[in-house]
Amino acid sequence: MSKVKKAFFCQNCGYESVKWIGQCPSCNQWNSFVEEIIQKETAKSNGWENYNETTERTNKTIQLNEIKSNEEKRLLTADVELNRVLGGGIVPGSVILVAGEPGIGKSTLFLQNGLQMSDRIVLYISGEESEQQIKMRADRLNISNESFYLLTETSTQIIFQEIKKLKPDLVIIDSIQTLQTPYIDSSPGSISQIRECASEFQRFAKETNTPVFLIGHITKEGTIAGPKILEHMVDTVLQFEGDRHYAYRILRTLKNRYGSTSELGIYEMTDAGMRAVTNPSEILITQKEDQLSGIAIAATIEGMRPLLIEIQALVTQSIYGTPQRTVSGFDLRRLQLLLAVLEKRGGFHFGVKDVFINIAGGLKIEDPSIDLAVLCALLSSFEDTPLPQHICFAGEVGLSGEIRAVNRIDQRIAEAEKLGFEKIIVSKYNQKGLAKQKFNIEIVTMGQVEELYRYLF
């Protein structure tokens, strides 16, 4: 007889308790505990191991110096943006979690990538859509692949039986919240079901060296649905972002055991699927004929890629008692810091003004090197004077009003030069890194915010 265990799980964060609690001690959420019945079977009849014919490998201790470090052989996809975000391709045996809002394009992107891998056997498991719905999407993508297989099933027991017959090179699961293992007596999407199903696919991926993509849902707060341990179990976590009303989507790395965690991939949603945008700087800068105030171009770095982005600022007279501070894609506390610097060091009275900041293209930037461009956009809107054309900025602003140096300045300058800018304003403390470099763009160095204001206005 199997042991039957009852436990209470927080549906918000996955905290487990032996009894019902009104408030979760982990995430402080009220009335979020739900009782789930967990049936523990014997270890060898649980999940993927039931269909594994290989003998168990016994591990033994080994000196670290005896281990030979080999470069991971990666599976390259036809999508250059996905390869970059994953750190150079798909690592065999890795488990990759992809999360995003409903309708953002997760299923379209990975159906497209699976169809493009014609030299590999790809199994696409769908628990949300019927075979006809997926066929309609595949016809819209207009990609044919003889080695692409589809399975519409939610039971992991049946899924692993089909995997054993097919022996695929890549498995895509859409989505992990719809799967159900027969060894857990709770509904699909519950904390224990998500954790157990992910654990079974993790064992399958590591034992067979087969990469697995898990497509997941997100909550209304924007976090990945399910227990937090789900993100710890997988090797890579990707976040698919963007506004459904705009064409551009952003694939961002949140965790990667095989590469950088600050990479960024940009896609454009078209009628024929997702198109990788190889030069995002051109789409992130608005092509305009008239010079407008409140617009500045910043040179930033996302992962290994330099980007030129457009900062838009609007400063207006406040008609309420408390001035508004509204940001899109920028840190609100950072904006308040820059406004305080302008008040204290420059004498500008922003305390009676409404301030709005927007980063064009739907990007969310955390790089402090865009401080200088945000500050110049604020001054331009405050004075209602357009900034000179073909000029961009790269610098961090300190509390005393000094313009601080930023890293990898040569890549930022090279990107600005490639896009036809004539001037770039950087910190004078970056001169050491530029001594040996020769650029065709004019490099203007500044040390203080007051000096920059006199130069531009």
mmCIF file of C-alpha atoms in Angstrom, residues 9-323:
data_model
loop_
_atom_site.group_PDB
_atom_site.id
_atom_site.type_symbol
_atom_site.label_atom_id
_atom_site.label_comp_id
_atom_site.label_asym_id
_atom_site.label_seq_id
_atom_site.Cartn_x
_atom_site.Cartn_y
_atom_site.Cartn_z
ATOM 1 C CA PHE A 9 0.390 24.582 -0.264
ATOM 2 C CA CYS A 10 0.430 28.344 -0.841
ATOM 3 C CA GLN A 11 -0.871 28.858 -4.375
ATOM 4 C CA ASN A 12 1.194 32.045 -4.668
ATOM 5 C CA CYS A 13 4.717 30.960 -3.725
ATOM 6 C CA GLY A 14 4.531 27.188 -3.098
ATOM 7 C CA TYR A 15 5.187 27.243 0.657
ATOM 8 C CA GLU A 16 4.225 23.911 2.235
ATOM 9 C CA SER A 17 2.538 23.523 5.604
ATOM 10 C CA VAL A 18 1.117 20.580 7.547
ATOM 11 C CA LYS A 19 -1.946 22.620 8.521
ATOM 12 C CA TRP A 20 -4.019 25.442 7.075
ATOM 13 C CA ILE A 21 -2.671 28.960 7.759
ATOM 14 C CA GLY A 22 -4.499 32.210 7.158
ATOM 15 C CA GLN A 23 -1.418 34.175 6.048
ATOM 16 C CA CYS A 24 1.546 32.649 4.232
ATOM 17 C CA PRO A 25 4.755 33.199 6.280
ATOM 18 C CA SER A 26 6.826 33.216 3.074
ATOM 19 C CA CYS A 27 5.027 35.719 0.796
ATOM 20 C CA ASN A 28 2.530 37.241 3.323
ATOM 21 C CA GLN A 29 -0.434 36.415 1.051
ATOM 22 C CA TRP A 30 -3.784 35.918 2.766
ATOM 23 C CA ASN A 31 -6.089 32.899 2.234
ATOM 24 C CA SER A 32 -3.799 31.307 -0.357
ATOM 25 C CA PHE A 33 -3.422 27.822 1.198
ATOM 26 C CA VAL A 34 -5.123 24.872 -0.527
ATOM 27 C CA GLU A 35 -5.109 21.264 0.638
ATOM 28 C CA GLU A 36 -3.574 18.732 -1.750
ATOM 29 C CA ILE A 37 -3.395 14.961 -1.387
ATOM 30 C CA ILE A 38 0.010 13.528 -2.256
ATOM 31 C CA GLN A 39 0.368 9.798 -2.963
ATOM 32 C CA LYS A 40 3.936 8.604 -2.686
ATOM 33 C CA GLU A 41 4.564 5.474 -4.752
ATOM 34 C CA THR A 42 7.722 3.404 -4.624
ATOM 35 C CA ALA A 43 10.684 5.289 -6.039
ATOM 36 C CA LYS A 44 11.341 2.947 -9.005
ATOM 37 C CA SER A 45 7.798 3.122 -10.354
ATOM 38 C CA ASN A 46 7.612 6.897 -10.352
ATOM 39 C CA GLY A 47 7.731 9.019 -13.505
ATOM 40 C CA TRP A 48 10.432 8.667 -16.124
ATOM 41 C CA GLU A 49 12.324 5.907 -14.272
ATOM 42 C CA ASN A 50 9.448 3.517 -15.031
ATOM 43 C CA TYR A 51 10.413 3.655 -18.721
ATOM 44 C CA ASN A 52 14.185 3.810 -18.334
ATOM 45 C CA GLU A 53 15.876 0.571 -19.384
ATOM 46 C CA THR A 54 19.430 1.636 -18.616
ATOM 47 C CA THR A 55 21.145 0.371 -15.511
ATOM 48 C CA GLU A 56 21.591 2.817 -12.702
ATOM 49 C CA ARG A 57 24.930 4.555 -12.570
ATOM 50 C CA THR A 58 26.715 4.572 -9.246
ATOM 51 C CA ASN A 59 28.421 7.869 -8.448
ATOM 52 C CA LYS A 60 31.678 8.027 -6.565
ATOM 53 C CA THR A 61 33.809 10.831 -5.214
ATOM 54 C CA ILE A 62 36.434 12.240 -7.557
ATOM 55 C CA GLN A 63 39.079 14.943 -7.308
ATOM 56 C CA LEU A 64 38.217 18.182 -9.045
ATOM 57 C CA ASN A 65 41.602 18.196 -10.832
ATOM 58 C CA GLU A 66 40.844 14.811 -12.415
ATOM 59 C CA ILE A 67 37.757 16.135 -14.224
ATOM 60 C CA LYS A 68 38.446 17.152 -17.811
ATOM 61 C CA SER A 69 36.671 20.324 -18.839
ATOM 62 C CA ASN A 70 35.214 19.949 -22.314
ATOM 63 C CA GLU A 71 33.356 22.567 -24.296
ATOM 64 C CA GLU A 72 29.632 21.864 -24.374
ATOM 65 C CA LYS A 73 28.438 20.760 -27.815
ATOM 66 C CA ARG A 74 25.372 22.849 -28.541
ATOM 67 C CA LEU A 75 22.465 22.377 -30.919
ATOM 68 C CA LEU A 76 22.249 25.430 -33.152
ATOM 69 C CA THR A 77 18.811 26.586 -34.241
ATOM 70 C CA ALA A 78 17.948 28.700 -37.275
ATOM 71 C CA ASP A 79 17.042 31.524 -34.853
ATOM 72 C CA VAL A 80 20.153 33.635 -34.179
ATOM 73 C CA GLU A 81 18.405 35.551 -31.379
ATOM 74 C CA LEU A 82 17.482 32.362 -29.502
ATOM 75 C CA ASN A 83 21.040 31.059 -29.908
ATOM 76 C CA ARG A 84 22.411 34.275 -28.417
ATOM 77 C CA VAL A 85 19.992 34.311 -25.489
ATOM 78 C CA LEU A 86 20.820 30.681 -24.640
ATOM 79 C CA GLY A 87 24.553 31.461 -24.682
ATOM 80 C CA GLY A 88 25.409 30.029 -28.114
ATOM 81 C CA GLY A 89 22.809 27.322 -28.717
ATOM 82 C CA ILE A 90 20.857 24.580 -26.927
ATOM 83 C CA VAL A 91 22.942 22.492 -24.515
ATOM 84 C CA PRO A 92 22.052 18.752 -24.688
ATOM 85 C CA GLY A 93 20.371 17.591 -21.505
ATOM 86 C CA SER A 94 19.364 21.093 -20.423
ATOM 87 C CA VAL A 95 15.905 22.044 -19.140
ATOM 88 C CA ILE A 96 14.767 25.500 -20.299
ATOM 89 C CA LEU A 97 11.752 27.278 -18.813
ATOM 90 C CA VAL A 98 10.093 29.942 -20.994
ATOM 91 C CA ALA A 99 7.464 32.204 -19.419
ATOM 92 C CA GLY A 100 5.347 35.043 -20.755
ATOM 93 C CA GLU A 101 1.915 36.615 -20.858
ATOM 94 C CA PRO A 102 -0.996 34.943 -22.714
ATOM 95 C CA GLY A 103 -0.968 35.749 -26.423
ATOM 96 C CA ILE A 104 2.586 37.118 -26.414
ATOM 97 C CA GLY A 105 3.788 34.483 -28.933
ATOM 98 C CA LYS A 106 5.491 31.731 -26.882
ATOM 99 C CA SER A 107 3.800 28.865 -28.725
ATOM 100 C CA THR A 108 4.369 30.493 -32.117
ATOM 101 C CA LEU A 109 8.077 31.061 -31.454
ATOM 102 C CA PHE A 110 8.866 27.509 -30.342
ATOM 103 C CA LEU A 111 6.616 25.845 -32.902
ATOM 104 C CA GLN A 112 8.515 27.846 -35.506
ATOM 105 C CA ASN A 113 11.900 26.852 -34.062
ATOM 106 C CA GLY A 114 10.865 23.196 -33.868
ATOM 107 C CA LEU A 115 9.741 23.188 -37.498
ATOM 108 C CA GLN A 116 12.993 24.831 -38.610
ATOM 109 C CA MET A 117 15.145 22.052 -37.066
ATOM 110 C CA SER A 118 14.742 19.695 -40.024
ATOM 111 C CA ASP A 119 17.850 17.652 -39.178
ATOM 112 C CA ARG A 120 16.547 16.665 -35.708
ATOM 113 C CA ILE A 121 13.592 14.670 -34.414
ATOM 114 C CA VAL A 122 11.447 17.190 -32.532
ATOM 115 C CA LEU A 123 8.467 16.245 -30.349
ATOM 116 C CA TYR A 124 5.980 19.035 -29.585
ATOM 117 C CA ILE A 125 3.673 18.161 -26.665
ATOM 118 C CA SER A 126 0.601 20.371 -26.310
ATOM 119 C CA GLY A 127 -1.818 20.212 -23.422
ATOM 120 C CA GLU A 128 -3.677 23.405 -24.276
ATOM 121 C CA GLU A 129 -4.462 23.260 -28.002
ATOM 122 C CA SER A 130 -5.897 20.630 -30.314
ATOM 123 C CA GLU A 131 -4.032 19.132 -33.264
ATOM 124 C CA GLN A 132 -6.123 21.184 -35.702
ATOM 125 C CA GLN A 133 -5.245 24.454 -33.958
ATOM 126 C CA ILE A 134 -1.523 23.673 -34.094
ATOM 127 C CA LYS A 135 -1.822 22.608 -37.734
ATOM 128 C CA MET A 136 -3.456 25.952 -38.582
ATOM 129 C CA ARG A 137 -0.566 27.812 -36.922
ATOM 130 C CA ALA A 138 1.979 25.646 -38.751
ATOM 131 C CA ASP A 139 0.271 26.390 -42.084
ATOM 132 C CA ARG A 140 0.499 30.089 -41.319
ATOM 133 C CA LEU A 141 4.223 29.720 -40.633
ATOM 134 C CA ASN A 142 4.568 27.909 -43.994
ATOM 135 C CA ILE A 143 7.428 25.644 -42.839
ATOM 136 C CA SER A 144 7.466 21.936 -43.674
ATOM 137 C CA ASN A 145 9.402 19.376 -41.634
ATOM 138 C CA GLU A 146 9.212 15.586 -41.998
ATOM 139 C CA SER A 147 10.866 14.932 -38.604
ATOM 140 C CA PHE A 148 8.477 17.099 -36.537
ATOM 141 C CA TYR A 149 5.998 15.151 -34.394
ATOM 142 C CA LEU A 150 2.997 16.349 -32.409
ATOM 143 C CA LEU A 151 1.379 14.890 -29.288
ATOM 144 C CA THR A 152 -1.698 16.363 -27.590
ATOM 145 C CA GLU A 153 -1.629 14.778 -24.136
ATOM 146 C CA THR A 154 -1.492 15.861 -20.482
ATOM 147 C CA SER A 155 -0.628 12.592 -18.700
ATOM 148 C CA THR A 156 3.115 12.216 -18.143
ATOM 149 C CA GLN A 157 2.754 8.417 -18.099
ATOM 150 C CA ILE A 158 1.473 8.370 -21.701
ATOM 151 C CA ILE A 159 3.954 11.085 -22.741
ATOM 152 C CA PHE A 160 6.959 9.050 -21.577
ATOM 153 C CA GLN A 161 5.637 5.932 -23.355
ATOM 154 C CA GLU A 162 5.527 7.925 -26.617
ATOM 155 C CA ILE A 163 8.967 9.418 -25.938
ATOM 156 C CA LYS A 164 10.402 5.926 -25.465
ATOM 157 C CA LYS A 165 9.051 4.877 -28.889
ATOM 158 C CA LEU A 166 10.083 8.036 -30.770
ATOM 159 C CA LYS A 167 13.410 8.865 -29.024
ATOM 160 C CA PRO A 168 13.347 12.582 -29.988
ATOM 161 C CA ASP A 169 16.347 14.918 -30.072
ATOM 162 C CA LEU A 170 14.323 17.837 -28.660
ATOM 163 C CA VAL A 171 11.131 17.989 -26.561
ATOM 164 C CA ILE A 172 8.899 21.085 -26.334
ATOM 165 C CA ILE A 173 6.126 21.085 -23.706
ATOM 166 C CA ASP A 174 3.300 23.618 -23.984
ATOM 167 C CA SER A 175 2.641 24.087 -21.138
ATOM 168 C CA ILE A 176 3.980 22.645 -17.877
ATOM 169 C CA GLN A 177 0.861 23.883 -16.011
ATOM 170 C CA THR A 178 -1.399 21.517 -18.015
ATOM 171 C CA LEU A 179 0.541 18.297 -17.322
ATOM 172 C CA GLN A 180 -0.564 15.768 -14.736
ATOM 173 C CA THR A 181 1.275 12.832 -13.209
ATOM 174 C CA PRO A 182 -0.822 9.881 -11.940
ATOM 175 C CA TYR A 183 1.320 9.628 -8.802
ATOM 176 C CA ILE A 184 0.021 12.933 -7.385
ATOM 177 C CA ASP A 185 -3.676 13.118 -6.506
ATOM 178 C CA SER A 186 -4.325 16.798 -7.247
ATOM 179 C CA SER A 187 -5.545 18.862 -10.178
ATOM 180 C CA PRO A 188 -3.248 20.011 -13.035
ATOM 181 C CA GLY A 189 -1.625 23.363 -12.367
ATOM 182 C CA SER A 190 -1.385 22.860 -8.615
ATOM 183 C CA ILE A 191 1.880 23.375 -6.790
ATOM 184 C CA SER A 192 2.634 19.680 -6.241
ATOM 185 C CA GLN A 193 1.684 18.708 -9.828
ATOM 186 C CA ILE A 194 3.946 21.352 -11.407
ATOM 187 C CA ARG A 195 6.832 20.413 -9.148
ATOM 188 C CA GLU A 196 6.513 16.660 -9.738
ATOM 189 C CA CYS A 197 6.024 16.940 -13.523
ATOM 190 C CA ALA A 198 9.025 19.247 -13.832
ATOM 191 C CA SER A 199 11.072 16.842 -11.709
ATOM 192 C CA GLU A 200 10.184 13.910 -14.000
ATOM 193 C CA PHE A 201 11.228 15.822 -17.120
ATOM 194 C CA GLN A 202 14.397 16.959 -15.413
ATOM 195 C CA ARG A 203 15.346 13.336 -14.730
ATOM 196 C CA PHE A 204 14.475 12.408 -18.319
ATOM 197 C CA ALA A 205 16.620 15.257 -19.729
ATOM 198 C CA LYS A 206 19.670 14.455 -17.609
ATOM 199 C CA GLU A 207 19.554 10.667 -18.123
ATOM 200 C CA THR A 208 18.956 10.750 -21.899
ATOM 201 C CA ASN A 209 20.898 13.971 -22.666
ATOM 202 C CA THR A 210 17.808 15.365 -24.428
ATOM 203 C CA PRO A 211 17.057 19.099 -24.157
ATOM 204 C CA VAL A 212 13.561 19.996 -22.932
ATOM 205 C CA PHE A 213 11.716 23.310 -23.329
ATOM 206 C CA LEU A 214 9.028 23.942 -20.708
ATOM 207 C CA ILE A 215 6.605 26.723 -21.649
ATOM 208 C CA GLY A 216 5.030 28.241 -18.523
ATOM 209 C CA HIS A 217 2.397 30.733 -17.495
ATOM 210 C CA ILE A 218 2.855 33.877 -15.425
ATOM 211 C CA THR A 219 0.680 35.306 -12.654
ATOM 212 C CA LYS A 220 -1.084 38.662 -12.711
ATOM 213 C CA GLU A 221 1.900 40.127 -10.810
ATOM 214 C CA GLY A 222 4.195 39.128 -13.715
ATOM 215 C CA THR A 223 6.042 36.311 -11.912
ATOM 216 C CA ILE A 224 6.286 32.730 -13.185
ATOM 217 C CA ALA A 225 3.279 30.669 -12.054
ATOM 218 C CA GLY A 226 3.950 27.713 -9.794
ATOM 219 C CA PRO A 227 6.416 27.133 -6.984
ATOM 220 C CA LYS A 228 9.654 29.093 -6.843
ATOM 221 C CA ILE A 229 11.520 25.779 -6.797
ATOM 222 C CA LEU A 230 10.522 25.371 -10.472
ATOM 223 C CA GLU A 231 12.994 28.118 -11.401
ATOM 224 C CA HIS A 232 15.704 26.455 -9.274
ATOM 225 C CA MET A 233 15.200 23.046 -10.900
ATOM 226 C CA VAL A 234 15.665 24.185 -14.496
ATOM 227 C CA ASP A 235 18.968 25.210 -16.098
ATOM 228 C CA THR A 236 17.737 28.299 -17.952
ATOM 229 C CA VAL A 237 14.832 30.695 -17.401
ATOM 230 C CA LEU A 238 13.702 32.897 -20.303
ATOM 231 C CA GLN A 239 11.117 35.683 -20.038
ATOM 232 C CA PHE A 240 9.128 36.636 -23.140
ATOM 233 C CA GLU A 241 8.029 40.262 -22.823
ATOM 234 C CA GLY A 242 6.275 42.883 -24.888
ATOM 235 C CA ASP A 243 2.957 44.582 -25.454
ATOM 236 C CA ARG A 244 0.461 42.581 -27.498
ATOM 237 C CA HIS A 245 -0.618 45.828 -29.188
ATOM 238 C CA TYR A 246 2.892 46.383 -30.604
ATOM 239 C CA ALA A 247 4.817 44.251 -33.063
ATOM 240 C CA TYR A 248 8.073 43.888 -31.123
ATOM 241 C CA ARG A 249 8.792 41.205 -28.522
ATOM 242 C CA ILE A 250 11.752 40.831 -26.167
ATOM 243 C CA LEU A 251 13.226 37.490 -25.056
ATOM 244 C CA ARG A 252 15.232 38.081 -21.879
ATOM 245 C CA THR A 253 17.462 35.693 -19.901
ATOM 246 C CA LEU A 254 16.727 35.585 -16.156
ATOM 247 C CA LYS A 255 18.879 32.548 -15.344
ATOM 248 C CA ASN A 256 21.407 30.598 -17.404
ATOM 249 C CA ARG A 257 23.824 27.965 -16.146
ATOM 250 C CA TYR A 258 25.498 27.821 -19.558
ATOM 251 C CA GLY A 259 25.862 31.500 -20.446
ATOM 252 C CA SER A 260 25.273 35.128 -19.564
ATOM 253 C CA THR A 261 22.166 36.195 -17.641
ATOM 254 C CA SER A 262 21.968 39.623 -19.248
ATOM 255 C CA GLU A 263 21.340 38.678 -22.869
ATOM 256 C CA LEU A 264 18.463 40.068 -24.891
ATOM 257 C CA GLY A 265 16.748 38.923 -28.084
ATOM 258 C CA ILE A 266 14.340 41.103 -30.059
ATOM 259 C CA TYR A 267 11.635 39.763 -32.388
ATOM 260 C CA GLU A 268 9.020 41.269 -34.637
ATOM 261 C CA MET A 269 5.625 39.563 -34.820
ATOM 262 C CA THR A 270 4.591 39.194 -38.461
ATOM 263 C CA ASP A 271 1.923 37.244 -40.361
ATOM 264 C CA ALA A 272 4.521 34.546 -41.064
ATOM 265 C CA GLY A 273 5.639 34.132 -37.439
ATOM 266 C CA MET A 274 8.433 35.670 -35.384
ATOM 267 C CA ARG A 275 11.179 37.498 -37.275
ATOM 268 C CA ALA A 276 14.505 37.944 -35.497
ATOM 269 C CA VAL A 277 15.638 41.586 -35.435
ATOM 270 C CA THR A 278 19.401 41.501 -35.960
ATOM 271 C CA ASN A 279 19.987 45.275 -35.699
ATOM 272 C CA PRO A 280 17.581 46.550 -33.013
ATOM 273 C CA SER A 281 19.201 49.990 -32.765
ATOM 274 C CA GLU A 282 17.566 51.018 -36.034
ATOM 275 C CA ILE A 283 14.057 50.156 -34.859
ATOM 276 C CA LEU A 284 14.554 51.640 -31.385
ATOM 277 C CA ILE A 285 15.372 55.092 -32.778
ATOM 278 C CA THR A 286 12.439 56.950 -34.311
ATOM 279 C CA GLN A 287 13.076 58.243 -37.806
ATOM 280 C CA LYS A 288 11.720 61.797 -37.735
ATOM 281 C CA GLU A 289 12.146 64.837 -39.941
ATOM 282 C CA ASP A 290 11.315 67.581 -37.438
ATOM 283 C CA GLN A 291 13.451 68.223 -34.387
ATOM 284 C CA LEU A 292 11.451 67.808 -31.199
ATOM 285 C CA SER A 293 12.324 68.717 -27.637
ATOM 286 C CA GLY A 294 12.592 66.100 -24.899
ATOM 287 C CA ILE A 295 14.271 63.400 -27.001
ATOM 288 C CA ALA A 296 17.796 62.076 -26.399
ATOM 289 C CA ILE A 297 19.651 58.998 -27.686
ATOM 290 C CA ALA A 298 21.471 56.764 -25.188
ATOM 291 C CA ALA A 299 24.179 54.187 -25.925
ATOM 292 C CA THR A 300 23.574 51.185 -23.677
ATOM 293 C CA ILE A 301 24.752 47.581 -23.393
ATOM 294 C CA GLU A 302 22.434 44.565 -23.025
ATOM 295 C CA GLY A 303 24.465 41.412 -22.441
ATOM 296 C CA MET A 304 27.138 41.410 -25.145
ATOM 297 C CA ARG A 305 25.163 43.640 -27.498
ATOM 298 C CA PRO A 306 25.435 47.453 -27.726
ATOM 299 C CA LEU A 307 22.115 49.235 -28.320
ATOM 300 C CA LEU A 308 21.155 52.803 -29.136
ATOM 301 C CA ILE A 309 17.782 53.628 -27.593
ATOM 302 C CA GLU A 310 15.575 56.690 -27.641
ATOM 303 C CA ILE A 311 14.704 58.400 -24.342
ATOM 304 C CA GLN A 312 11.543 60.524 -24.419
ATOM 305 C CA ALA A 313 10.831 63.066 -21.669
ATOM 306 C CA LEU A 314 7.922 65.429 -21.079
ATOM 307 C CA VAL A 315 8.034 68.161 -18.432
ATOM 308 C CA THR A 316 4.825 70.170 -17.929
ATOM 309 C CA GLN A 317 3.391 72.516 -15.335
ATOM 310 C CA SER A 318 1.620 70.588 -12.573
ATOM 311 C CA ILE A 319 -2.069 71.355 -12.091
ATOM 312 C CA TYR A 320 -2.411 69.139 -9.001
ATOM 313 C CA GLY A 321 -1.053 69.658 -5.520
ATOM 314 C CA THR A 322 1.443 66.822 -5.875
ATOM 315 C CA PRO A 323 3.500 66.668 -9.116
#
